[in-house]
Amino acid sequence: MLELAILGFLYDTPLHGYELRKRIAALTGHVKPVAESTLYPAIKRLEKAGLLARTTEPGSVAAPRHVLTLTEDGRRELRRRLAEPDPRDISDENRWFTVLAFLRHLEDAGTQSAVLRRRLAFLEEPASFFYDGDRPLRAEELDDPFRRGLLTIARATSRAELTWLRETIASLDG
């Protein structure tokens, strides 16, 4: 997820590490704050793989700043990861939001639609946070008001996403 976010944000514009970290935190920070100890090693891995380049510019006040830019290989890699997301990128809501944030970088509507269809298929499978054996429990079956609330909120969120997915897929396919 972190590497995808780095590639996605750099696709549009070169950024220095601090600005990149702020943008990633705005996207995912409420769920998983981005520590320097994870961001900078990920940047180095992507740089070593030839997916991004670093240039040094004079700092506005003090030390020089390192500006990160995607290479053409980095642009291709981002599009590949978006077109072929890992199953966890489809099923995990936070990872899905990262894919969704950059899906516009796939220029082919059919490929965009295929990714959305994978999420749609995942959401259409019966699921719950709570089960009676193998059977998913519905909110109406629970006496616990907190668990009932959790399922009620999750159902409303899923319905909204399902509606958006169906409308967007129809638009892309239309």
C-alpha angles and dihedrals in degrees: 000000000000094000091047090052091049092051092044097052093044091050090077102038143353112262138184118239097259093053091045090052091051092052094048090048090052089054100040108002097104088060104030118007114219112239122199087235090066102031100054096047088050090051090050092050091051091045092049089050089055093246096119138022130215125215128181122232128181113267118244092233111005136339123033117264126231111225118202123214130179117244120219087260088054091053090051091047092052091051090047093051091048094047093046106032119184112255088250089057087061099042102038110076096213093048089045091055089055091052090046092050091063104027089107088074089074102088096197113085091203091058091046089050092050091055091048090049090057090055090045091053090049093051093046092061112099108255142157140173088238131047141190098215103308095337116101112234121230125220091251091060095059127088093192105094093206096053089042088053092050092053093043092053092044091050092050091049092048092049091052092049092046090052092049092046094051093047093047094046090050090050093049092046094043 
